[in-house]
Amino acid sequence: MHHIISIKELETEEINALLNKAEKISKEGFVRRTLEDKLVALLFFEPSTRTRMSFSAALSRLGGDVITVDSVEGSSISKGETLADTIRVVSSYVDAIVLRHPKEGAARLASNFSTVPVINAGDGAGQHPSQTLLDLYTIRENMPLDNIDVGLLGDLRYGRTSHSLSYALSNYNVRIHTIAPKGLEMPAALNEELIERGIELVHHDNLQDVINELDVLYVTRIQRERFPDSASYARVAYSYRITPEILNNVRENLILMHPLPRAGEIDPAVDSLPYAKYFRQAENGVPVRMAMLEEVIL
Ligand code: CP
């Protein structure tokens, strides 16, 4: 049984194979009925638009069907049922489970109790492997994943997309530049892991110090929901914003990415500039998740 819990468990060849499969699916125009009669449970105990809907779209495009739980309140977890019991039961109904949960480690726990493959759709500040695969796919659409400079801007402490992506990038010849508000830097353990894996990692105090050297600027939202209190969130809120002016002297091939949702970090005036790839990035979620569902179910 093949779970996808963390990007760390995928070898470079497996990542490349998934990206190649997604590319093939996209080129063929999503005409594919490989998962007819297959049923997938989407268990989302945290809000989501892109991940939930693109997994649902992906399965429909593959000829399968979904059953869903969209909130804690809408499930018997609100009556005190454990996640383990929920997973035991739901896995007897379906061919795979896609789980989003506010607690780091929840997807791993679910995989220990599930009789079908589990895909982690985001576990707290932990990992978000399907997002990372579509991020890599989007970079690869624009440039080879070789000898490039990638800037990670934003909440690198709580942002699971940056955690997953930075680790995945360590499979390639990439330099990573981090730019985070004070207190929201990348966890020390992840920094060490990346350095051990041989990646060149540079921390910057200001985006202006490095923006002109970047091929990719990956912006993230401050994860308000993960802060212990509103005062600590208020200290860092609105501390960065990408505007057309900031992009005046950047590399011609720069791509600007964001996992979305955005909450003021990118001025909508940037959307029409050639650098803006974040809506294309979200669109790429469908072929990438189609490839992932085939991978775990077939
Ligand atoms: N990028 C992402 O995970 O978006 P959603 O929270 O809307 O799924």
PDB file of C-alpha atoms and ligand atoms in Angstrom:
ATOM      1  CA  MET A   1       0.000   0.000   0.000  1.00  0.00           C
ATOM      2  CA  HIS A   2       1.415   3.360  -1.078  1.00  0.00           C
ATOM      3  CA  HIS A   3       0.622   6.315   1.199  1.00  0.00           C
ATOM      4  CA  ILE A   4       1.837   9.843   0.364  1.00  0.00           C
ATOM      5  CA  ILE A   5       2.381  11.464   3.753  1.00  0.00           C
ATOM      6  CA  SER A   6       5.563  13.478   3.353  1.00  0.00           C
ATOM      7  CA  ILE A   7       7.569  14.655   0.365  1.00  0.00           C
ATOM      8  CA  LYS A   8      10.595  13.330   2.246  1.00  0.00           C
ATOM      9  CA  GLU A   9       9.523   9.786   1.451  1.00  0.00           C
ATOM     10  CA  LEU A  10       9.581  10.287  -2.313  1.00  0.00           C
ATOM     11  CA  GLU A  11      12.848   9.694  -4.175  1.00  0.00           C
ATOM     12  CA  THR A  12      13.793  12.189  -6.898  1.00  0.00           C
ATOM     13  CA  GLU A  13      12.945   9.572  -9.556  1.00  0.00           C
ATOM     14  CA  GLU A  14       9.464   9.059  -8.048  1.00  0.00           C
ATOM     15  CA  ILE A  15       8.849  12.815  -7.975  1.00  0.00           C
ATOM     16  CA  ASN A  16       9.983  13.167 -11.592  1.00  0.00           C
ATOM     17  CA  ALA A  17       7.799  10.224 -12.638  1.00  0.00           C
ATOM     18  CA  LEU A  18       4.727  11.827 -11.017  1.00  0.00           C
ATOM     19  CA  LEU A  19       5.474  15.172 -12.682  1.00  0.00           C
ATOM     20  CA  ASN A  20       5.949  13.456 -16.046  1.00  0.00           C
ATOM     21  CA  LYS A  21       2.658  11.602 -15.612  1.00  0.00           C
ATOM     22  CA  ALA A  22       0.869  14.858 -14.731  1.00  0.00           C
ATOM     23  CA  GLU A  23       2.359  16.493 -17.816  1.00  0.00           C
ATOM     24  CA  LYS A  24       1.141  13.626 -20.002  1.00  0.00           C
ATOM     25  CA  ILE A  25      -2.359  13.832 -18.464  1.00  0.00           C
ATOM     26  CA  SER A  26      -2.447  17.571 -19.100  1.00  0.00           C
ATOM     27  CA  LYS A  27      -1.270  17.203 -22.714  1.00  0.00           C
ATOM     28  CA  GLU A  28      -3.874  14.521 -23.376  1.00  0.00           C
ATOM     29  CA  GLY A  29      -6.620  16.908 -22.221  1.00  0.00           C
ATOM     30  CA  PHE A  30      -7.747  15.114 -19.047  1.00  0.00           C
ATOM     31  CA  VAL A  31      -9.490  12.378 -21.062  1.00  0.00           C
ATOM     32  CA  ARG A  32      -8.877   9.366 -18.849  1.00  0.00           C
ATOM     33  CA  ARG A  33     -11.179   6.897 -17.124  1.00  0.00           C
ATOM     34  CA  THR A  34      -8.599   4.881 -15.215  1.00  0.00           C
ATOM     35  CA  LEU A  35     -10.381   5.101 -11.837  1.00  0.00           C
ATOM     36  CA  GLU A  36     -13.938   4.187 -12.861  1.00  0.00           C
ATOM     37  CA  ASP A  37     -15.749   2.519  -9.934  1.00  0.00           C
ATOM     38  CA  LYS A  38     -13.138   3.857  -7.483  1.00  0.00           C
ATOM     39  CA  LEU A  39     -14.275   5.866  -4.493  1.00  0.00           C
ATOM     40  CA  VAL A  40     -12.133   8.318  -2.500  1.00  0.00           C
ATOM     41  CA  ALA A  41     -12.950   9.926   0.866  1.00  0.00           C
ATOM     42  CA  LEU A  42     -12.005  13.584   1.202  1.00  0.00           C
ATOM     43  CA  LEU A  43     -11.733  14.230   4.953  1.00  0.00           C
ATOM     44  CA  PHE A  44     -11.094  17.935   5.458  1.00  0.00           C
ATOM     45  CA  PHE A  45     -10.985  18.957   9.115  1.00  0.00           C
ATOM     46  CA  GLU A  46      -9.537  22.370   8.165  1.00  0.00           C
ATOM     47  CA  PRO A  47     -10.803  24.833   5.543  1.00  0.00           C
ATOM     48  CA  SER A  48      -9.707  24.399   1.940  1.00  0.00           C
ATOM     49  CA  THR A  49     -10.749  25.553  -1.510  1.00  0.00           C
ATOM     50  CA  ARG A  50      -7.981  24.493  -3.906  1.00  0.00           C
ATOM     51  CA  THR A  51      -6.853  21.194  -2.415  1.00  0.00           C
ATOM     52  CA  ARG A  52     -10.320  19.819  -1.731  1.00  0.00           C
ATOM     53  CA  MET A  53     -11.867  20.933  -5.017  1.00  0.00           C
ATOM     54  CA  SER A  54      -8.928  19.959  -7.205  1.00  0.00           C
ATOM     55  CA  PHE A  55      -8.770  16.470  -5.650  1.00  0.00           C
ATOM     56  CA  SER A  56     -12.506  16.198  -6.283  1.00  0.00           C
ATOM     57  CA  ALA A  57     -12.113  17.457  -9.867  1.00  0.00           C
ATOM     58  CA  ALA A  58      -9.164  15.122 -10.399  1.00  0.00           C
ATOM     59  CA  LEU A  59     -11.135  12.066  -9.340  1.00  0.00           C
ATOM     60  CA  SER A  60     -14.158  13.032 -11.474  1.00  0.00           C
ATOM     61  CA  ARG A  61     -11.860  13.458 -14.473  1.00  0.00           C
ATOM     62  CA  LEU A  62     -10.541   9.950 -13.832  1.00  0.00           C
ATOM     63  CA  GLY A  63     -14.061   8.533 -13.778  1.00  0.00           C
ATOM     64  CA  GLY A  64     -14.233   7.954 -10.020  1.00  0.00           C
ATOM     65  CA  ASP A  65     -16.327   9.448  -7.250  1.00  0.00           C
ATOM     66  CA  VAL A  66     -15.790  11.092  -3.862  1.00  0.00           C
ATOM     67  CA  ILE A  67     -17.477  11.104  -0.484  1.00  0.00           C
ATOM     68  CA  THR A  68     -16.627  14.034   1.740  1.00  0.00           C
ATOM     69  CA  VAL A  69     -16.470  15.370   5.277  1.00  0.00           C
ATOM     70  CA  ASP A  70     -15.871  19.121   5.259  1.00  0.00           C
ATOM     71  CA  SER A  71     -15.556  19.979   8.944  1.00  0.00           C
ATOM     72  CA  VAL A  72     -15.188  18.608  12.457  1.00  0.00           C
ATOM     73  CA  GLU A  73     -18.761  19.758  13.170  1.00  0.00           C
ATOM     74  CA  GLY A  74     -20.043  17.692  10.244  1.00  0.00           C
ATOM     75  CA  SER A  75     -18.545  14.466  11.562  1.00  0.00           C
ATOM     76  CA  SER A  76     -18.725  12.296  14.688  1.00  0.00           C
ATOM     77  CA  ILE A  77     -15.329  13.668  15.745  1.00  0.00           C
ATOM     78  CA  SER A  78     -17.467  16.451  17.265  1.00  0.00           C
ATOM     79  CA  LYS A  79     -19.029  13.750  19.495  1.00  0.00           C
ATOM     80  CA  GLY A  80     -15.616  12.662  20.704  1.00  0.00           C
ATOM     81  CA  GLU A  81     -14.736   9.952  18.180  1.00  0.00           C
ATOM     82  CA  THR A  82     -11.000   9.588  17.673  1.00  0.00           C
ATOM     83  CA  LEU A  83      -9.311  10.168  14.332  1.00  0.00           C
ATOM     84  CA  ALA A  84      -8.079   6.563  14.484  1.00  0.00           C
ATOM     85  CA  ASP A  85     -11.635   5.172  14.728  1.00  0.00           C
ATOM     86  CA  THR A  86     -12.861   7.524  12.004  1.00  0.00           C
ATOM     87  CA  ILE A  87     -10.099   6.348   9.673  1.00  0.00           C
ATOM     88  CA  ARG A  88     -10.704   2.660  10.476  1.00  0.00           C
ATOM     89  CA  VAL A  89     -14.357   3.036   9.508  1.00  0.00           C
ATOM     90  CA  VAL A  90     -13.971   5.310   6.487  1.00  0.00           C
ATOM     91  CA  SER A  91     -11.212   3.159   5.005  1.00  0.00           C
ATOM     92  CA  SER A  92     -13.692   0.275   4.865  1.00  0.00           C
ATOM     93  CA  TYR A  93     -15.898   2.382   2.527  1.00  0.00           C
ATOM     94  CA  VAL A  94     -13.372   3.651  -0.032  1.00  0.00           C
ATOM     95  CA  ASP A  95     -10.282   2.966  -2.155  1.00  0.00           C
ATOM     96  CA  ALA A  96      -8.213   5.886  -0.790  1.00  0.00           C
ATOM     97  CA  ILE A  97      -8.397   8.692   1.769  1.00  0.00           C
ATOM     98  CA  VAL A  98      -7.288  12.309   1.317  1.00  0.00           C
ATOM     99  CA  LEU A  99      -6.904  13.945   4.725  1.00  0.00           C
ATOM    100  CA  ARG A 100      -6.424  17.547   5.820  1.00  0.00           C
ATOM    101  CA  HIS A 101      -6.056  18.059   9.541  1.00  0.00           C
ATOM    102  CA  PRO A 102      -4.885  20.914  11.812  1.00  0.00           C
ATOM    103  CA  LYS A 103      -2.502  18.670  13.779  1.00  0.00           C
ATOM    104  CA  GLU A 104       0.986  17.910  12.533  1.00  0.00           C
ATOM    105  CA  GLY A 105       1.379  14.139  12.321  1.00  0.00           C
ATOM    106  CA  ALA A 106      -2.342  13.428  11.803  1.00  0.00           C
ATOM    107  CA  ALA A 107      -1.849  11.999   8.319  1.00  0.00           C
ATOM    108  CA  ARG A 108       0.896   9.673   9.570  1.00  0.00           C
ATOM    109  CA  LEU A 109      -1.394   8.492  12.366  1.00  0.00           C
ATOM    110  CA  ALA A 110      -4.209   7.958   9.852  1.00  0.00           C
ATOM    111  CA  SER A 111      -1.928   5.837   7.666  1.00  0.00           C
ATOM    112  CA  ASN A 112      -1.292   3.548  10.653  1.00  0.00           C
ATOM    113  CA  PHE A 113      -5.013   2.783  10.971  1.00  0.00           C
ATOM    114  CA  SER A 114      -6.134   2.865   7.336  1.00  0.00           C
ATOM    115  CA  THR A 115      -6.620  -0.220   5.195  1.00  0.00           C
ATOM    116  CA  VAL A 116      -6.389   1.938   2.042  1.00  0.00           C
ATOM    117  CA  PRO A 117      -3.782   4.486   0.839  1.00  0.00           C
ATOM    118  CA  VAL A 118      -3.762   7.877   2.605  1.00  0.00           C
ATOM    119  CA  ILE A 119      -2.696  11.129   0.935  1.00  0.00           C
ATOM    120  CA  ASN A 120      -1.741  13.978   3.261  1.00  0.00           C
ATOM    121  CA  ALA A 121      -3.567  17.122   2.088  1.00  0.00           C
ATOM    122  CA  GLY A 122      -1.883  19.267   4.774  1.00  0.00           C
ATOM    123  CA  ASP A 123      -1.245  18.469   8.434  1.00  0.00           C
ATOM    124  CA  GLY A 124      -0.907  21.553  10.610  1.00  0.00           C
ATOM    125  CA  ALA A 125       2.493  23.180  10.147  1.00  0.00           C
ATOM    126  CA  GLY A 126       3.863  19.844   8.890  1.00  0.00           C
ATOM    127  CA  GLN A 127       3.742  18.816   5.246  1.00  0.00           C
ATOM    128  CA  HIS A 128       1.638  19.404   2.122  1.00  0.00           C
ATOM    129  CA  PRO A 129       3.077  17.022  -0.478  1.00  0.00           C
ATOM    130  CA  SER A 130       0.448  17.466  -3.205  1.00  0.00           C
ATOM    131  CA  GLN A 131       1.007  21.237  -3.069  1.00  0.00           C
ATOM    132  CA  THR A 132       4.748  20.672  -3.378  1.00  0.00           C
ATOM    133  CA  LEU A 133       4.337  18.455  -6.422  1.00  0.00           C
ATOM    134  CA  LEU A 134       2.227  21.073  -8.177  1.00  0.00           C
ATOM    135  CA  ASP A 135       4.755  23.740  -7.152  1.00  0.00           C
ATOM    136  CA  LEU A 136       7.596  21.736  -8.712  1.00  0.00           C
ATOM    137  CA  TYR A 137       5.428  21.097 -11.763  1.00  0.00           C
ATOM    138  CA  THR A 138       4.834  24.849 -12.151  1.00  0.00           C
ATOM    139  CA  ILE A 139       8.529  25.686 -11.819  1.00  0.00           C
ATOM    140  CA  ARG A 140       9.369  22.970 -14.342  1.00  0.00           C
ATOM    141  CA  GLU A 141       6.831  24.421 -16.794  1.00  0.00           C
ATOM    142  CA  ASN A 142       8.868  27.608 -16.790  1.00  0.00           C
ATOM    143  CA  MET A 143      12.497  26.527 -16.338  1.00  0.00           C
ATOM    144  CA  PRO A 144      14.583  23.435 -15.644  1.00  0.00           C
ATOM    145  CA  LEU A 145      14.971  22.515 -11.974  1.00  0.00           C
ATOM    146  CA  ASP A 146      18.704  23.036 -12.312  1.00  0.00           C
ATOM    147  CA  ASN A 147      21.026  25.860 -11.296  1.00  0.00           C
ATOM    148  CA  ILE A 148      18.240  28.193 -10.197  1.00  0.00           C
ATOM    149  CA  ASP A 149      17.762  30.582  -7.271  1.00  0.00           C
ATOM    150  CA  VAL A 150      14.507  30.182  -5.358  1.00  0.00           C
ATOM    151  CA  GLY A 151      13.388  32.736  -2.773  1.00  0.00           C
ATOM    152  CA  LEU A 152      10.962  31.696  -0.020  1.00  0.00           C
ATOM    153  CA  LEU A 153       9.242  34.747   1.442  1.00  0.00           C
ATOM    154  CA  GLY A 154       6.819  34.832   4.351  1.00  0.00           C
ATOM    155  CA  ASP A 155       5.837  32.665   7.261  1.00  0.00           C
ATOM    156  CA  LEU A 156       8.512  29.989   7.055  1.00  0.00           C
ATOM    157  CA  ARG A 157       7.891  28.861  10.620  1.00  0.00           C
ATOM    158  CA  TYR A 158       4.305  27.700  10.339  1.00  0.00           C
ATOM    159  CA  GLY A 159       3.947  27.489   6.546  1.00  0.00           C
ATOM    160  CA  ARG A 160       3.798  23.816   5.601  1.00  0.00           C
ATOM    161  CA  THR A 161       4.055  24.581   1.882  1.00  0.00           C
ATOM    162  CA  SER A 162       7.514  26.122   2.401  1.00  0.00           C
ATOM    163  CA  HIS A 163       8.584  23.194   4.577  1.00  0.00           C
ATOM    164  CA  SER A 164       7.573  20.652   1.951  1.00  0.00           C
ATOM    165  CA  LEU A 165       8.882  22.650  -1.004  1.00  0.00           C
ATOM    166  CA  SER A 166      12.296  23.451   0.463  1.00  0.00           C
ATOM    167  CA  TYR A 167      12.878  19.776   1.224  1.00  0.00           C
ATOM    168  CA  ALA A 168      11.736  18.744  -2.269  1.00  0.00           C
ATOM    169  CA  LEU A 169      14.058  21.326  -3.837  1.00  0.00           C
ATOM    170  CA  SER A 170      16.973  19.690  -2.066  1.00  0.00           C
ATOM    171  CA  ASN A 171      16.584  16.866  -4.605  1.00  0.00           C
ATOM    172  CA  TYR A 172      17.713  19.279  -7.319  1.00  0.00           C
ATOM    173  CA  ASN A 173      20.529  21.728  -8.040  1.00  0.00           C
ATOM    174  CA  VAL A 174      18.841  24.764  -6.497  1.00  0.00           C
ATOM    175  CA  ARG A 175      19.950  27.577  -4.196  1.00  0.00           C
ATOM    176  CA  ILE A 176      17.361  28.567  -1.593  1.00  0.00           C
ATOM    177  CA  HIS A 177      17.086  32.104  -0.216  1.00  0.00           C
ATOM    178  CA  THR A 178      14.830  32.616   2.793  1.00  0.00           C
ATOM    179  CA  ILE A 179      13.275  35.935   3.766  1.00  0.00           C
ATOM    180  CA  ALA A 180      11.015  35.807   6.838  1.00  0.00           C
ATOM    181  CA  PRO A 181       9.674  38.307   9.366  1.00  0.00           C
ATOM    182  CA  LYS A 182      11.424  38.095  12.733  1.00  0.00           C
ATOM    183  CA  GLY A 183      10.173  35.077  14.663  1.00  0.00           C
ATOM    184  CA  LEU A 184       8.818  33.353  11.553  1.00  0.00           C
ATOM    185  CA  GLU A 185      12.095  31.912  10.268  1.00  0.00           C
ATOM    186  CA  MET A 186      12.398  28.345   9.035  1.00  0.00           C
ATOM    187  CA  PRO A 187      12.603  25.791  11.875  1.00  0.00           C
ATOM    188  CA  ALA A 188      16.237  25.146  12.851  1.00  0.00           C
ATOM    189  CA  ALA A 189      15.855  21.386  12.373  1.00  0.00           C
ATOM    190  CA  LEU A 190      14.722  21.881   8.773  1.00  0.00           C
ATOM    191  CA  ASN A 191      17.599  24.292   8.089  1.00  0.00           C
ATOM    192  CA  GLU A 192      20.023  21.648   9.332  1.00  0.00           C
ATOM    193  CA  GLU A 193      18.355  18.921   7.299  1.00  0.00           C
ATOM    194  CA  LEU A 194      18.597  21.004   4.125  1.00  0.00           C
ATOM    195  CA  ILE A 195      22.260  21.811   4.715  1.00  0.00           C
ATOM    196  CA  GLU A 196      23.006  18.149   5.407  1.00  0.00           C
ATOM    197  CA  ARG A 197      21.407  17.340   2.060  1.00  0.00           C
ATOM    198  CA  GLY A 198      23.917  19.685   0.435  1.00  0.00           C
ATOM    199  CA  ILE A 199      21.680  22.567  -0.489  1.00  0.00           C
ATOM    200  CA  GLU A 200      23.035  26.117  -0.568  1.00  0.00           C
ATOM    201  CA  LEU A 201      20.817  28.010   1.890  1.00  0.00           C
ATOM    202  CA  VAL A 202      21.078  31.783   2.392  1.00  0.00           C
ATOM    203  CA  HIS A 203      19.000  33.834   4.848  1.00  0.00           C
ATOM    204  CA  HIS A 204      18.229  37.481   4.103  1.00  0.00           C
ATOM    205  CA  ASP A 205      16.731  40.221   6.262  1.00  0.00           C
ATOM    206  CA  ASN A 206      15.153  42.039   3.319  1.00  0.00           C
ATOM    207  CA  LEU A 207      13.621  40.944   0.050  1.00  0.00           C
ATOM    208  CA  GLN A 208      15.287  43.927  -1.687  1.00  0.00           C
ATOM    209  CA  ASP A 209      18.718  42.422  -0.901  1.00  0.00           C
ATOM    210  CA  VAL A 210      18.064  39.396  -3.091  1.00  0.00           C
ATOM    211  CA  ILE A 211      15.038  39.870  -5.355  1.00  0.00           C
ATOM    212  CA  ASN A 212      17.141  40.739  -8.409  1.00  0.00           C
ATOM    213  CA  GLU A 213      19.030  37.417  -8.138  1.00  0.00           C
ATOM    214  CA  LEU A 214      15.953  35.189  -8.086  1.00  0.00           C
ATOM    215  CA  ASP A 215      14.450  32.928 -10.746  1.00  0.00           C
ATOM    216  CA  VAL A 216      11.522  31.969  -8.500  1.00  0.00           C
ATOM    217  CA  LEU A 217       9.938  33.995  -5.717  1.00  0.00           C
ATOM    218  CA  TYR A 218       7.596  31.823  -3.638  1.00  0.00           C
ATOM    219  CA  VAL A 219       5.444  34.015  -1.409  1.00  0.00           C
ATOM    220  CA  THR A 220       3.360  32.668   1.457  1.00  0.00           C
ATOM    221  CA  ARG A 221       0.654  33.986   3.740  1.00  0.00           C
ATOM    222  CA  ILE A 222       1.251  34.505   7.438  1.00  0.00           C
ATOM    223  CA  GLN A 223      -0.546  31.522   8.962  1.00  0.00           C
ATOM    224  CA  ARG A 224      -2.756  33.474  11.336  1.00  0.00           C
ATOM    225  CA  GLU A 225      -4.596  30.353  12.517  1.00  0.00           C
ATOM    226  CA  ARG A 226      -1.382  28.800  13.895  1.00  0.00           C
ATOM    227  CA  PHE A 227      -0.402  31.714  16.179  1.00  0.00           C
ATOM    228  CA  PRO A 228      -0.850  31.214  19.926  1.00  0.00           C
ATOM    229  CA  ASP A 229      -2.616  34.602  20.330  1.00  0.00           C
ATOM    230  CA  SER A 230      -3.745  37.636  18.319  1.00  0.00           C
ATOM    231  CA  ALA A 231      -1.039  39.925  19.774  1.00  0.00           C
ATOM    232  CA  SER A 232       1.794  37.814  18.385  1.00  0.00           C
ATOM    233  CA  TYR A 233       0.056  37.719  15.000  1.00  0.00           C
ATOM    234  CA  ALA A 234      -0.425  41.516  15.037  1.00  0.00           C
ATOM    235  CA  ARG A 235       3.353  42.012  15.498  1.00  0.00           C
ATOM    236  CA  VAL A 236       4.108  40.473  12.081  1.00  0.00           C
ATOM    237  CA  ALA A 237       0.880  41.017  10.116  1.00  0.00           C
ATOM    238  CA  TYR A 238       1.199  42.944   6.844  1.00  0.00           C
ATOM    239  CA  SER A 239       5.001  43.122   7.140  1.00  0.00           C
ATOM    240  CA  TYR A 240       5.592  42.415   3.408  1.00  0.00           C
ATOM    241  CA  ARG A 241       3.701  42.977   0.169  1.00  0.00           C
ATOM    242  CA  ILE A 242       4.673  42.389  -3.441  1.00  0.00           C
ATOM    243  CA  THR A 243       3.785  45.357  -5.640  1.00  0.00           C
ATOM    244  CA  PRO A 244       4.587  46.142  -9.295  1.00  0.00           C
ATOM    245  CA  GLU A 245       7.233  48.638  -8.083  1.00  0.00           C
ATOM    246  CA  ILE A 246       9.124  45.951  -6.142  1.00  0.00           C
ATOM    247  CA  LEU A 247       9.368  43.937  -9.358  1.00  0.00           C
ATOM    248  CA  ASN A 248      10.908  46.794 -11.383  1.00  0.00           C
ATOM    249  CA  ASN A 249      14.425  45.369 -11.814  1.00  0.00           C
ATOM    250  CA  VAL A 250      13.937  41.642 -11.412  1.00  0.00           C
ATOM    251  CA  ARG A 251      15.265  38.956 -13.775  1.00  0.00           C
ATOM    252  CA  GLU A 252      13.252  38.742 -16.956  1.00  0.00           C
ATOM    253  CA  ASN A 253      12.512  35.059 -16.360  1.00  0.00           C
ATOM    254  CA  LEU A 254      11.397  35.491 -12.714  1.00  0.00           C
ATOM    255  CA  ILE A 255       8.260  33.604 -11.794  1.00  0.00           C
ATOM    256  CA  LEU A 256       6.162  34.708  -8.845  1.00  0.00           C
ATOM    257  CA  MET A 257       4.393  31.883  -7.047  1.00  0.00           C
ATOM    258  CA  HIS A 258       2.013  31.624  -4.082  1.00  0.00           C
ATOM    259  CA  PRO A 259       0.144  28.515  -2.867  1.00  0.00           C
ATOM    260  CA  LEU A 260      -2.913  30.736  -2.182  1.00  0.00           C
ATOM    261  CA  PRO A 261      -5.064  31.848  -0.510  1.00  0.00           C
ATOM    262  CA  ARG A 262      -3.362  35.229  -0.352  1.00  0.00           C
ATOM    263  CA  ALA A 263      -4.218  37.713   2.371  1.00  0.00           C
ATOM    264  CA  GLY A 264      -2.645  40.947   1.175  1.00  0.00           C
ATOM    265  CA  GLU A 265       0.896  39.665   0.413  1.00  0.00           C
ATOM    266  CA  ILE A 266       0.522  40.241  -3.333  1.00  0.00           C
ATOM    267  CA  ASP A 267      -1.055  43.385  -4.702  1.00  0.00           C
ATOM    268  CA  PRO A 268      -3.727  42.398  -7.283  1.00  0.00           C
ATOM    269  CA  ALA A 269      -2.031  44.904  -9.624  1.00  0.00           C
ATOM    270  CA  VAL A 270       0.717  42.258  -9.998  1.00  0.00           C
ATOM    271  CA  ASP A 271      -1.734  39.680 -11.383  1.00  0.00           C
ATOM    272  CA  SER A 272      -1.506  40.946 -14.959  1.00  0.00           C
ATOM    273  CA  LEU A 273       2.327  41.016 -15.028  1.00  0.00           C
ATOM    274  CA  PRO A 274       4.103  38.178 -16.863  1.00  0.00           C
ATOM    275  CA  TYR A 275       5.812  37.098 -13.606  1.00  0.00           C
ATOM    276  CA  ALA A 276       2.525  36.117 -11.919  1.00  0.00           C
ATOM    277  CA  LYS A 277       2.093  32.321 -12.050  1.00  0.00           C
ATOM    278  CA  TYR A 278      -0.019  31.682  -8.926  1.00  0.00           C
ATOM    279  CA  PHE A 279      -3.320  31.097 -10.684  1.00  0.00           C
ATOM    280  CA  ARG A 280      -1.651  28.790 -13.189  1.00  0.00           C
ATOM    281  CA  GLN A 281      -0.082  27.056 -10.154  1.00  0.00           C
ATOM    282  CA  ALA A 282      -3.555  26.421  -8.675  1.00  0.00           C
ATOM    283  CA  GLU A 283      -4.776  25.143 -12.064  1.00  0.00           C
ATOM    284  CA  ASN A 284      -1.896  22.659 -12.159  1.00  0.00           C
ATOM    285  CA  GLY A 285      -3.361  21.051  -9.043  1.00  0.00           C
ATOM    286  CA  VAL A 286      -5.758  18.988 -11.157  1.00  0.00           C
ATOM    287  CA  PRO A 287      -3.315  17.048 -13.403  1.00  0.00           C
ATOM    288  CA  VAL A 288      -0.853  16.654 -10.529  1.00  0.00           C
ATOM    289  CA  ARG A 289      -3.524  15.244  -8.201  1.00  0.00           C
ATOM    290  CA  MET A 290      -4.828  13.012 -11.003  1.00  0.00           C
ATOM    291  CA  ALA A 291      -1.324  11.553 -11.251  1.00  0.00           C
ATOM    292  CA  MET A 292      -1.141  11.102  -7.470  1.00  0.00           C
ATOM    293  CA  LEU A 293      -4.536   9.367  -7.241  1.00  0.00           C
ATOM    294  CA  GLU A 294      -3.586   6.955 -10.014  1.00  0.00           C
ATOM    295  CA  GLU A 295      -0.265   6.310  -8.321  1.00  0.00           C
ATOM    296  CA  VAL A 296      -1.760   5.297  -4.978  1.00  0.00           C
ATOM    297  CA  ILE A 297      -4.897   3.511  -6.187  1.00  0.00           C
ATOM    298  CA  LEU A 298      -3.856   1.558  -9.310  1.00  0.00           C
TER     299      LEU A 298
HETATM  300  N1   CP B   1      -2.872  25.967  -1.314  1.00  0.00           N
HETATM  301  C1   CP B   1      -3.839  25.391  -0.561  1.00  0.00           C
HETATM  302  O1   CP B   1      -3.616  24.400   0.143  1.00  0.00           O
HETATM  303  O2   CP B   1      -5.053  25.997  -0.671  1.00  0.00           O
HETATM  304  P1   CP B   1      -6.380  25.543   0.096  1.00  0.00           P
HETATM  305  O3   CP B   1      -6.125  25.763   1.576  1.00  0.00           O
HETATM  306  O4   CP B   1      -7.461  26.402  -0.438  1.00  0.00           O
HETATM  307  O5   CP B   1      -6.584  24.087  -0.168  1.00  0.00           O
END
